mmCIF file of C-alpha atoms and ligand atoms in Angstrom:
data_model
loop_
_atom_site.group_PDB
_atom_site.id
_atom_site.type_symbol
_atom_site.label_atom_id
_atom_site.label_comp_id
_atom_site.label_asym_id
_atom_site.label_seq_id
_atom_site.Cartn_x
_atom_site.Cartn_y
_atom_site.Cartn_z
ATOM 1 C CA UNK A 1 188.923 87.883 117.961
ATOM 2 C CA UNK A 2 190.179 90.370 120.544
ATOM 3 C CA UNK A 3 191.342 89.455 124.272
ATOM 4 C CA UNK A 4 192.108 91.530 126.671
ATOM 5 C CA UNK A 5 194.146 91.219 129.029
ATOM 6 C CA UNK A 6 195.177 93.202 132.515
ATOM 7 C CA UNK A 7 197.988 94.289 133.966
ATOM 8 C CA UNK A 8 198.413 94.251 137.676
ATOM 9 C CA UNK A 9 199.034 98.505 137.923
ATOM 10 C CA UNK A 10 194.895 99.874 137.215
ATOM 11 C CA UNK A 11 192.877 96.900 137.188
ATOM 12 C CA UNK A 12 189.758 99.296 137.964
ATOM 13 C CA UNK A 13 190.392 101.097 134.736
ATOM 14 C CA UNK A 14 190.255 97.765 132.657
ATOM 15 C CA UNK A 15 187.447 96.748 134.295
ATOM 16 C CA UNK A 16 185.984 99.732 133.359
ATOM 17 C CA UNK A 17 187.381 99.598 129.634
ATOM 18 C CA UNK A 18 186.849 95.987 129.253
ATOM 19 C CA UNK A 19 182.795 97.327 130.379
ATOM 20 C CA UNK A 20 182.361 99.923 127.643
ATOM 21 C CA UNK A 21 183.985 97.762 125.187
ATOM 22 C CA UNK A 22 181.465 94.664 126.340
ATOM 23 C CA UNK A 23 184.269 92.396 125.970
ATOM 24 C CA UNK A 24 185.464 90.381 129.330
ATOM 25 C CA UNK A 25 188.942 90.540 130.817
ATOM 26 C CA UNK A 26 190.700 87.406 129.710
ATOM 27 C CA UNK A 27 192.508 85.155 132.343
ATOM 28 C CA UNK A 28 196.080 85.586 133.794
ATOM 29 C CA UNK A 29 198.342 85.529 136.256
ATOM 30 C CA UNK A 30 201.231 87.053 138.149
ATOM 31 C CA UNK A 31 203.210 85.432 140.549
ATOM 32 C CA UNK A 32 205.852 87.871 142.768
ATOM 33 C CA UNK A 33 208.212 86.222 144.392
ATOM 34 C CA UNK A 34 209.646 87.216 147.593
ATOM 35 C CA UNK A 35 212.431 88.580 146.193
ATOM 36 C CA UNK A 36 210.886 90.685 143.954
ATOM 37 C CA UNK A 37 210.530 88.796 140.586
ATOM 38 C CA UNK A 38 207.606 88.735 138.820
ATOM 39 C CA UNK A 39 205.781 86.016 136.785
ATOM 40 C CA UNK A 40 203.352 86.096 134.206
ATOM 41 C CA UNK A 41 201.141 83.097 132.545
ATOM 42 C CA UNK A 42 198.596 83.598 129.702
ATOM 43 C CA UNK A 43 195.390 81.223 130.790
ATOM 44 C CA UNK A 44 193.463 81.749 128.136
ATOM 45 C CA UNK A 45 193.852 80.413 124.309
ATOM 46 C CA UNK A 46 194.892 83.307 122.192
ATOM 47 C CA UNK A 47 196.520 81.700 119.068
ATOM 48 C CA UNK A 48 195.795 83.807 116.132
ATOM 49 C CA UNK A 49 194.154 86.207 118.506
ATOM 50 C CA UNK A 50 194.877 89.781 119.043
ATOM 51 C CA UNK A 51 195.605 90.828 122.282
ATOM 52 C CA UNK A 52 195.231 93.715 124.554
ATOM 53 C CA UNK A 53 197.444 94.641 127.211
ATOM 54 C CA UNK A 54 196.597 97.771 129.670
ATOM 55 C CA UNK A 55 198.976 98.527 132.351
ATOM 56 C CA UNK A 56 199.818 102.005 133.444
ATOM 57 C CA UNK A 57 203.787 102.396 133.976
ATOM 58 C CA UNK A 58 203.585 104.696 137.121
ATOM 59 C CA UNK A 59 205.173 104.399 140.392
ATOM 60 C CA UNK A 60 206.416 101.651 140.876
ATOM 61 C CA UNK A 61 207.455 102.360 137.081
ATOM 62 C CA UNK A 62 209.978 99.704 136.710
ATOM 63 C CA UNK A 63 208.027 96.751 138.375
ATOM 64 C CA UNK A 64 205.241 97.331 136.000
ATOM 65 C CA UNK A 65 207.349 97.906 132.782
ATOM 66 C CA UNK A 66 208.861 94.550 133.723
ATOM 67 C CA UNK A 67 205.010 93.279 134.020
ATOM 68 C CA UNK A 68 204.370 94.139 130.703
ATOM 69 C CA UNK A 69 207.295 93.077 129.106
ATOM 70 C CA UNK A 70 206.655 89.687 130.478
ATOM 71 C CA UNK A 71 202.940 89.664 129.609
ATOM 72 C CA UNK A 72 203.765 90.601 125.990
ATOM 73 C CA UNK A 73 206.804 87.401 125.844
ATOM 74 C CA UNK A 74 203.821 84.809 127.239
ATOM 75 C CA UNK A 75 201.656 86.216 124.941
ATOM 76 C CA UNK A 76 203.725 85.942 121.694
ATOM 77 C CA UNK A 77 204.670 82.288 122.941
ATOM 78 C CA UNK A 78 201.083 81.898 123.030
ATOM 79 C CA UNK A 79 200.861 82.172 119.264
ATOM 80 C CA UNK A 80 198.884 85.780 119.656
ATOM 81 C CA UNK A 81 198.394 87.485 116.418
ATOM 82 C CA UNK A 82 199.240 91.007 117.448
ATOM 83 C CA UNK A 83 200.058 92.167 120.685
ATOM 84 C CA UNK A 84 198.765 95.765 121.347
ATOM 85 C CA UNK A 85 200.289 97.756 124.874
ATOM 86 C CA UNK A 86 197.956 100.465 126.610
ATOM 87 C CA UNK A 87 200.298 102.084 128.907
ATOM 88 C CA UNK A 88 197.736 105.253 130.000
ATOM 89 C CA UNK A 89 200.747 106.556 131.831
ATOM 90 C CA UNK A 90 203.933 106.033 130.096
ATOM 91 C CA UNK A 91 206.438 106.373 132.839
ATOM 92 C CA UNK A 92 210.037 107.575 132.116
ATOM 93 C CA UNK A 93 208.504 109.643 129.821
ATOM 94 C CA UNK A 94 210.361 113.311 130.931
ATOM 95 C CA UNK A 95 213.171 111.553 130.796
ATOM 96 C CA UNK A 96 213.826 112.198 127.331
ATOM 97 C CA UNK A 97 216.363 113.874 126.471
ATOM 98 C CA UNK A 98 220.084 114.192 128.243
ATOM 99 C CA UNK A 99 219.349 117.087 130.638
ATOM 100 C CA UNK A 100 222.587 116.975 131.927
ATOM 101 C CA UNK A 101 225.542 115.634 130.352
ATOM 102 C CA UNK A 102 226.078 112.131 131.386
ATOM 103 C CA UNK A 103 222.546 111.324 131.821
ATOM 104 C CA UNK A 104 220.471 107.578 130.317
ATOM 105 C CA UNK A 105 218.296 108.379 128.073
ATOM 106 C CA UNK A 106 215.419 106.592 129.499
ATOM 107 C CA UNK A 107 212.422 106.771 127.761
ATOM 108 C CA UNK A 108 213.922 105.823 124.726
ATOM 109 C CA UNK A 109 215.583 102.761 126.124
ATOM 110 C CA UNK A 110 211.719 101.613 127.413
ATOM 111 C CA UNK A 111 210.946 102.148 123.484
ATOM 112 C CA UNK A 112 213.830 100.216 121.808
ATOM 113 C CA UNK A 113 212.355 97.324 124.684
ATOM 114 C CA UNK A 114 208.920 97.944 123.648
ATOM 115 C CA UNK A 115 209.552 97.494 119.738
ATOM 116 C CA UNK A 116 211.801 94.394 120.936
ATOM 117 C CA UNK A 117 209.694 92.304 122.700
ATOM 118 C CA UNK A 118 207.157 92.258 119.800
ATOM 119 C CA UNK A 119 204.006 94.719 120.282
ATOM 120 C CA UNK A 120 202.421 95.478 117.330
ATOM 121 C CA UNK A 121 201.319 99.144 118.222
ATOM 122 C CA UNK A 122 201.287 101.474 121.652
ATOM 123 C CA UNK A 123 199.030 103.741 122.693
ATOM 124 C CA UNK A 124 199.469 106.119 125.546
ATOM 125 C CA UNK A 125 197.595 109.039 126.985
ATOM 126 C CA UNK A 126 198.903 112.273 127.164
ATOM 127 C CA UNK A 127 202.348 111.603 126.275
ATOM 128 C CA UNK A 128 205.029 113.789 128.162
ATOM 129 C CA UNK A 129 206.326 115.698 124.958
ATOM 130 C CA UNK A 130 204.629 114.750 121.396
ATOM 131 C CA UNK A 131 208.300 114.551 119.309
ATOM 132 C CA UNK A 132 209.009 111.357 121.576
ATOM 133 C CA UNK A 133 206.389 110.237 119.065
ATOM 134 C CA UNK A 134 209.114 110.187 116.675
ATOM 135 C CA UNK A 135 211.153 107.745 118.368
ATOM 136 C CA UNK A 136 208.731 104.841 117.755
ATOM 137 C CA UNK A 137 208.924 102.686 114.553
ATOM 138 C CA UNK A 138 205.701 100.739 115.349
ATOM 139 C CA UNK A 139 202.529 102.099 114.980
ATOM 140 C CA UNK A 140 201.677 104.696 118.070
ATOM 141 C CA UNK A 141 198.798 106.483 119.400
ATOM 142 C CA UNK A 142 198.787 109.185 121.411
ATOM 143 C CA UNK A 143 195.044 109.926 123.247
ATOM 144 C CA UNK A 144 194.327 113.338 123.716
ATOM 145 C CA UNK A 145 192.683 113.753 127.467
ATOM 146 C CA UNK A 146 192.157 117.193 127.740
ATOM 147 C CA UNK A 147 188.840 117.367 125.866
ATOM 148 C CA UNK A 148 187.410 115.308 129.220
ATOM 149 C CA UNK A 149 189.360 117.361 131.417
ATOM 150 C CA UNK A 150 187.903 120.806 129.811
ATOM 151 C CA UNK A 151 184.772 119.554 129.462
ATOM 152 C CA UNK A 152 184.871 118.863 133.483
ATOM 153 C CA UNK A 153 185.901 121.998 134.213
ATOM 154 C CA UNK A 154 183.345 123.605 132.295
ATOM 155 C CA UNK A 155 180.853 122.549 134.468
ATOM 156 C CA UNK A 156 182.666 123.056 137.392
ATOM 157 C CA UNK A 157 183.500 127.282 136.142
ATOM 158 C CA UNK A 158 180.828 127.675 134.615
ATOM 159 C CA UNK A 159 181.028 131.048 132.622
ATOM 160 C CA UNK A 160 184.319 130.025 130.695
ATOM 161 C CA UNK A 161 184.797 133.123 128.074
ATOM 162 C CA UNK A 162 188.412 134.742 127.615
ATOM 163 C CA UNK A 163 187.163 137.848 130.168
ATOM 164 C CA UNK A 164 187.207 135.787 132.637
ATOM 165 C CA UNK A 165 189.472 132.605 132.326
ATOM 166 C CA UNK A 166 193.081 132.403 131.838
ATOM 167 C CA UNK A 167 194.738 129.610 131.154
ATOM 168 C CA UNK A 168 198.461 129.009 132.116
ATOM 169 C CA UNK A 169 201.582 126.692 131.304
ATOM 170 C CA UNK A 170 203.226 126.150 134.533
ATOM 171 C CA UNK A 171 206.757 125.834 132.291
ATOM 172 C CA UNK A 172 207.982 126.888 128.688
ATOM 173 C CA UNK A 173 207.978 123.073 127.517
ATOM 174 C CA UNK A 174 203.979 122.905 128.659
ATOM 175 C CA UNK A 175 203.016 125.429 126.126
ATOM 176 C CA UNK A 176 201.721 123.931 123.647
ATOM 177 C CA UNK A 177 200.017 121.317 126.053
ATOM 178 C CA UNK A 178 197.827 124.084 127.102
ATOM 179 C CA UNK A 179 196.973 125.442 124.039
ATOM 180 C CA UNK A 180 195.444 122.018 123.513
ATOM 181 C CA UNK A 181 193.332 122.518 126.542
ATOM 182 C CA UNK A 182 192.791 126.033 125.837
ATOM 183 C CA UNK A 183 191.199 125.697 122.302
ATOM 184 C CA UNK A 184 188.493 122.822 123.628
ATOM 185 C CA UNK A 185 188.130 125.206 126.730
ATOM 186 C CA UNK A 186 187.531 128.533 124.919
ATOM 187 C CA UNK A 187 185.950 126.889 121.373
ATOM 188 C CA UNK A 188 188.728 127.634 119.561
ATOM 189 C CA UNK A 189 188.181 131.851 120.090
ATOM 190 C CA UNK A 190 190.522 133.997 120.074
ATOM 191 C CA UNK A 191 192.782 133.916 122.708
ATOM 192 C CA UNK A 192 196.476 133.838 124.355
ATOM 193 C CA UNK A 193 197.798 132.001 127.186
ATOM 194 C CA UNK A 194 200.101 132.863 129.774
ATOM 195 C CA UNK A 195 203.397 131.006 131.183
ATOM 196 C CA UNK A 196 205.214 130.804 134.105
ATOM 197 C CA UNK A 197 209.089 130.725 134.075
ATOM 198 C CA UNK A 198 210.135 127.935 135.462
ATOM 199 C CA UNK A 199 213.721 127.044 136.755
ATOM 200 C CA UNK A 200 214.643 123.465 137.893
ATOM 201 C CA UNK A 201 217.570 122.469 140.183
ATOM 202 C CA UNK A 202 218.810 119.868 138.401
ATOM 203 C CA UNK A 203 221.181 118.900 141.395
ATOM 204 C CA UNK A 204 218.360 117.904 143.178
ATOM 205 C CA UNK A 205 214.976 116.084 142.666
ATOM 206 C CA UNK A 206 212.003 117.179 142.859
ATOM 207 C CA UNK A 207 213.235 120.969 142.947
ATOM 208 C CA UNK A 208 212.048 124.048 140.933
ATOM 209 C CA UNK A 209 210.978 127.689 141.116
ATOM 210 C CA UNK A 210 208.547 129.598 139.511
ATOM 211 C CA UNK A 211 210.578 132.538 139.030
ATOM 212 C CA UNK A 212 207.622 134.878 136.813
ATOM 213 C CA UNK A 213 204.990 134.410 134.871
ATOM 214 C CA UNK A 214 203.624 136.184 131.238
ATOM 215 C CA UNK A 215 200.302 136.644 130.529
ATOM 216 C CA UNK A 216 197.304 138.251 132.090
ATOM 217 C CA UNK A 217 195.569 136.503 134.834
ATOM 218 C CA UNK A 218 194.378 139.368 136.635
ATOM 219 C CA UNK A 219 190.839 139.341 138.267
ATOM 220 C CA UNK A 220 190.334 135.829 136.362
ATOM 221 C CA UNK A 221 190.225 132.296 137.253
ATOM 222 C CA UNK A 222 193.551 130.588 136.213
ATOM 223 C CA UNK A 223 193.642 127.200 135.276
ATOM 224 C CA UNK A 224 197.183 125.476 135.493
ATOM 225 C CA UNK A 225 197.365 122.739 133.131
ATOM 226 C CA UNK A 226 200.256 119.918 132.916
ATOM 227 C CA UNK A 227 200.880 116.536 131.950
ATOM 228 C CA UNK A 228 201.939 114.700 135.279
ATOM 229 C CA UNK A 229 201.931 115.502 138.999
ATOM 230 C CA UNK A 230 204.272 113.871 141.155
ATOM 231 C CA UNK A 231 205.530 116.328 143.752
ATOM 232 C CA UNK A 232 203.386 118.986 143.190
ATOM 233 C CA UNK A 233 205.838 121.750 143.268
ATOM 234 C CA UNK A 234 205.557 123.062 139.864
ATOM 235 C CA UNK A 235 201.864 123.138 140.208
ATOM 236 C CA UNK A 236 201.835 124.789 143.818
ATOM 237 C CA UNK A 237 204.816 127.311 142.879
ATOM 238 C CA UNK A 238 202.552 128.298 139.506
ATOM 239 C CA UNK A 239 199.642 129.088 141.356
ATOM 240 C CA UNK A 240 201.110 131.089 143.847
ATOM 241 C CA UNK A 241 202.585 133.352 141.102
ATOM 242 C CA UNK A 242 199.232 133.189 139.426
ATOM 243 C CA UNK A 243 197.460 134.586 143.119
ATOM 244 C CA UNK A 244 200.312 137.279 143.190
ATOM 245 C CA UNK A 245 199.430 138.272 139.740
ATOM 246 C CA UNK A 246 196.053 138.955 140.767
ATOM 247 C CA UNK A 247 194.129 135.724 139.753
ATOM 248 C CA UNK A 248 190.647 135.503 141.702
ATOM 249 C CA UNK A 249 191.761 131.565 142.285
ATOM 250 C CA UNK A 250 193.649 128.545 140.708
ATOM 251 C CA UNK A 251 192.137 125.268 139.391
ATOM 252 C CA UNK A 252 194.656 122.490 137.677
ATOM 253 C CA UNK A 253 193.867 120.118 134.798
ATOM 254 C CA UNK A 254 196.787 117.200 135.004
ATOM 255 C CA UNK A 255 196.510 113.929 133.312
ATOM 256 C CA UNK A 256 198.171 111.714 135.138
ATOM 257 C CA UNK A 257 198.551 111.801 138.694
ATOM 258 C CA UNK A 258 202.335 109.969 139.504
ATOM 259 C CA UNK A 259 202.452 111.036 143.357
ATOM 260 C CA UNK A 260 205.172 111.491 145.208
ATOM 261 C CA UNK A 261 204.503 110.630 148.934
ATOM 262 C CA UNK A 262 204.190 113.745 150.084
ATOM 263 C CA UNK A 263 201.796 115.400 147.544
ATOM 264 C CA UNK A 264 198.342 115.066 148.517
ATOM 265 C CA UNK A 265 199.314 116.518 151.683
ATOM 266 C CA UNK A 266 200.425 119.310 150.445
ATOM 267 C CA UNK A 267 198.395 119.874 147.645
ATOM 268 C CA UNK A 268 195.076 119.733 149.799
ATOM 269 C CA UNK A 269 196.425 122.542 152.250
ATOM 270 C CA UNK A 270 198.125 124.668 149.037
ATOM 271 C CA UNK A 271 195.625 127.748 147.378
ATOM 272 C CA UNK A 272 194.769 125.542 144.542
ATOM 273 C CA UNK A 273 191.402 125.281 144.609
ATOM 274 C CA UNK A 274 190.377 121.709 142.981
ATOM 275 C CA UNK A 275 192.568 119.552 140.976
ATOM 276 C CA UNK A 276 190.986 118.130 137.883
ATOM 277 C CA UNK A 277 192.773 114.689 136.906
ATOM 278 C CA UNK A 278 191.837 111.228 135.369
ATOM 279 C CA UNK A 279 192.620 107.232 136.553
ATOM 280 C CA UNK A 280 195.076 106.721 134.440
ATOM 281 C CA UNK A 281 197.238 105.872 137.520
ATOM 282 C CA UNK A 282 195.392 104.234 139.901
ATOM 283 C CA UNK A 283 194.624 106.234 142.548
ATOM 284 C CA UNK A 284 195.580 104.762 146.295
ATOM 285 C CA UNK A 285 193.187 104.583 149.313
ATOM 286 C CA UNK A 286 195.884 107.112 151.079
ATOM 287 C CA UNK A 287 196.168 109.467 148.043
ATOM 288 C CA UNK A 288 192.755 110.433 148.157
ATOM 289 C CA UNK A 289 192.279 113.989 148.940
ATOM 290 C CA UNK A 290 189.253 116.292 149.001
ATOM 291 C CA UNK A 291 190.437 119.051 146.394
ATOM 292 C CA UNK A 292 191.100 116.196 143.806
ATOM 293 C CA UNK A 293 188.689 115.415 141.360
ATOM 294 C CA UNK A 294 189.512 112.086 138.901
ATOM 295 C CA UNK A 295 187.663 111.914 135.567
ATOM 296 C CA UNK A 296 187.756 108.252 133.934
ATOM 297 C CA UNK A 297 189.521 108.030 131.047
ATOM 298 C CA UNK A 298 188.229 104.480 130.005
ATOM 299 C CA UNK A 299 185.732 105.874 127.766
ATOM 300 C CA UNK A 300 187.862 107.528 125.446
ATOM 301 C CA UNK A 301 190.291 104.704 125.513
ATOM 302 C CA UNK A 302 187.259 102.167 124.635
ATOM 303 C CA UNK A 303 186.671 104.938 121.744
ATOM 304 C CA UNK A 304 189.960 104.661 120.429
ATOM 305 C CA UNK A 305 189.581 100.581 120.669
ATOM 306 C CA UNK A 306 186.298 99.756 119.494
ATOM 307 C CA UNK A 307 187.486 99.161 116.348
ATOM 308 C CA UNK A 308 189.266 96.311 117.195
ATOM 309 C CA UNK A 309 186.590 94.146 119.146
HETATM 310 C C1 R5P B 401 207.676 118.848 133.617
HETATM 311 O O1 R5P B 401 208.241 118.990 132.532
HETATM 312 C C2 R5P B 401 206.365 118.172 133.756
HETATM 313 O O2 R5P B 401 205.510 118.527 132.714
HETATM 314 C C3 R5P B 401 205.718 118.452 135.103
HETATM 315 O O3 R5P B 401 205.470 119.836 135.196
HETATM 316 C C4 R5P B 401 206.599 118.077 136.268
HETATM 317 O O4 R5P B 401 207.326 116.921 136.008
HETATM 318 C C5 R5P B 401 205.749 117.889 137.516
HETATM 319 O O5 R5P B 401 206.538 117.400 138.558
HETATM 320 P P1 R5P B 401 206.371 117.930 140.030
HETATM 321 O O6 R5P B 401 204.940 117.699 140.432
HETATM 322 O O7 R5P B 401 207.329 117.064 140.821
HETATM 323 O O8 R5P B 401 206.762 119.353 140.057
#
């Protein structure tokens, strides 16, 4: 029998997972203590059961890794069977490699503590970069988002043919993230995509330039498309360059929206157009913004799941 069980980060999306799945969300609780500790009890019998675990690791990342760390401990004392994560947003994730000398590898310290505490599989959506993949030795699935996302946007454009759409990576390492969305987008016609250079300060946060960009997006609607926002520069530096190229107008499809506090802001008063993401962050009362559009996720994560109920 399968429980499942939520995290504290997106309650709303495993309400709305726990809905398509018809299964209820099993009883917990967590307990933060005024100085910042967390505490998790399982209040629910799930000996020999497998359990479920969604929880989003965005902002604030570490709080909510810790979260389900402890949730997965209480659950294996519990006797569970297996103990499956569903992090939608796997925070830490573009941290990945040493950009600089010196420099944690983070992400794959959150995987060694993943595979350590005792989960049976992962899945995530829209994984920064697909060789971190690699780095997991338990079962791992990564859900593909931008079918939703293109679909969305479809409806939105309307006419969608390779005349009059371009689609763009905002940065080299997005390229083949966008030929993902560009196949579903186009039905797999013939087509090419164009890139933006990007250039990142790496002695300071949240800095980049887009310093050109490749491709024709001239007298066409461009559509950006990226992983994660969270300060919205490469996003709003892409679609200038795309509107100095000579694109008619910019639309984005992100997964995950991470923000940063100043983001929304900015993003409703940049040239982008609409911003096509999903709830796999929950979205705040004060992050809401007119040109953002969310697109729920849950169903496609319920897909994935169903066979387990
Ligand atoms: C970079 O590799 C990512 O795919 C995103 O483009 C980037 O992290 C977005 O961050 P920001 O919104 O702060 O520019």
């Amino acid at each position: 029998m399968l429980k499942l069980f939520s995290g504290t980060a997106n309650p709303g999306l495993t309400k709305q997972i726990s809905e398509s799945l018809n299964i209820p969300i099993a009883k917990s609780e967590v307990v933060r203590f005024e100085n910042s500790e967390i505490r998790v009890r399982i209040e629910e019998d799930v000996k020999h059961s497998d359990c479920l675990v969604i929880q989003p690791t965005a902002n604030p990342s570490d709080t909510h890794l810790m979260e389900l760390f402890f949730f997965c401990d209480a659950l294996r004392r519990q006797e569970a069977k297996k103990v499956i994560a569903v992090i939608p947003y796997f925070g830490y994730a573009r941290q990945d490699i040493q950009h600089r000398p010196g420099e944690c590898v983070s992400a794959n310290v959150i995987i060694r503590f993943l595979e350590s505490i005792g989960l049976y599989k992962v899945y995530v959506v829209n994984l920064h970069d697909e060789a971190t993949e690699g780095v997991f030795s338990i079962p791992f699935k990564n859900i593909n988002a931008f079918p939703i996302l293109a679909t969305e946007i479809k409806k939105y454009i309307g006419d969608v043919s390779v005349e009059k759409v371009a689609v763009v990576s905002p940065d080299h390492g997005g390229v083949e993230r966008a030929r993902k969305f560009s196949d579903v987008l186009f039905d797999n016609a013939d087509h090419t995509i164009a890139v933006v250079e990007k250039k990142r300060d790496m002695q300071h946060i949240h800095q980049s330039v887009a310093l050109d960009l490749y491709g024709d997006v001239k007298r066409k609607t461009a559509i950006l498309v990226d992983d994660v926002i969270t300060s919205g520069g490469t996003l709003m530096h892409a679609a200038q360059l795309c509107l100095d190229h000579g694109a008619t107008r910019v639309i984005t499809a992100v997964v995950h929206h991470d923000f940063g506090p100043k983001a929304p802001n900015e993003l409703q008063a940049s040239p982008i157009e609409k911003i096509f993401t999903t709830n796999t962050v929950l979205l705040k009362e004060e992050q809401k913004f007119e040109k953002l559009v969310e697109v729920s996720v849950a169903p496609l994560i319920a897909e994935e799941l169903k066979h387990l109920v």
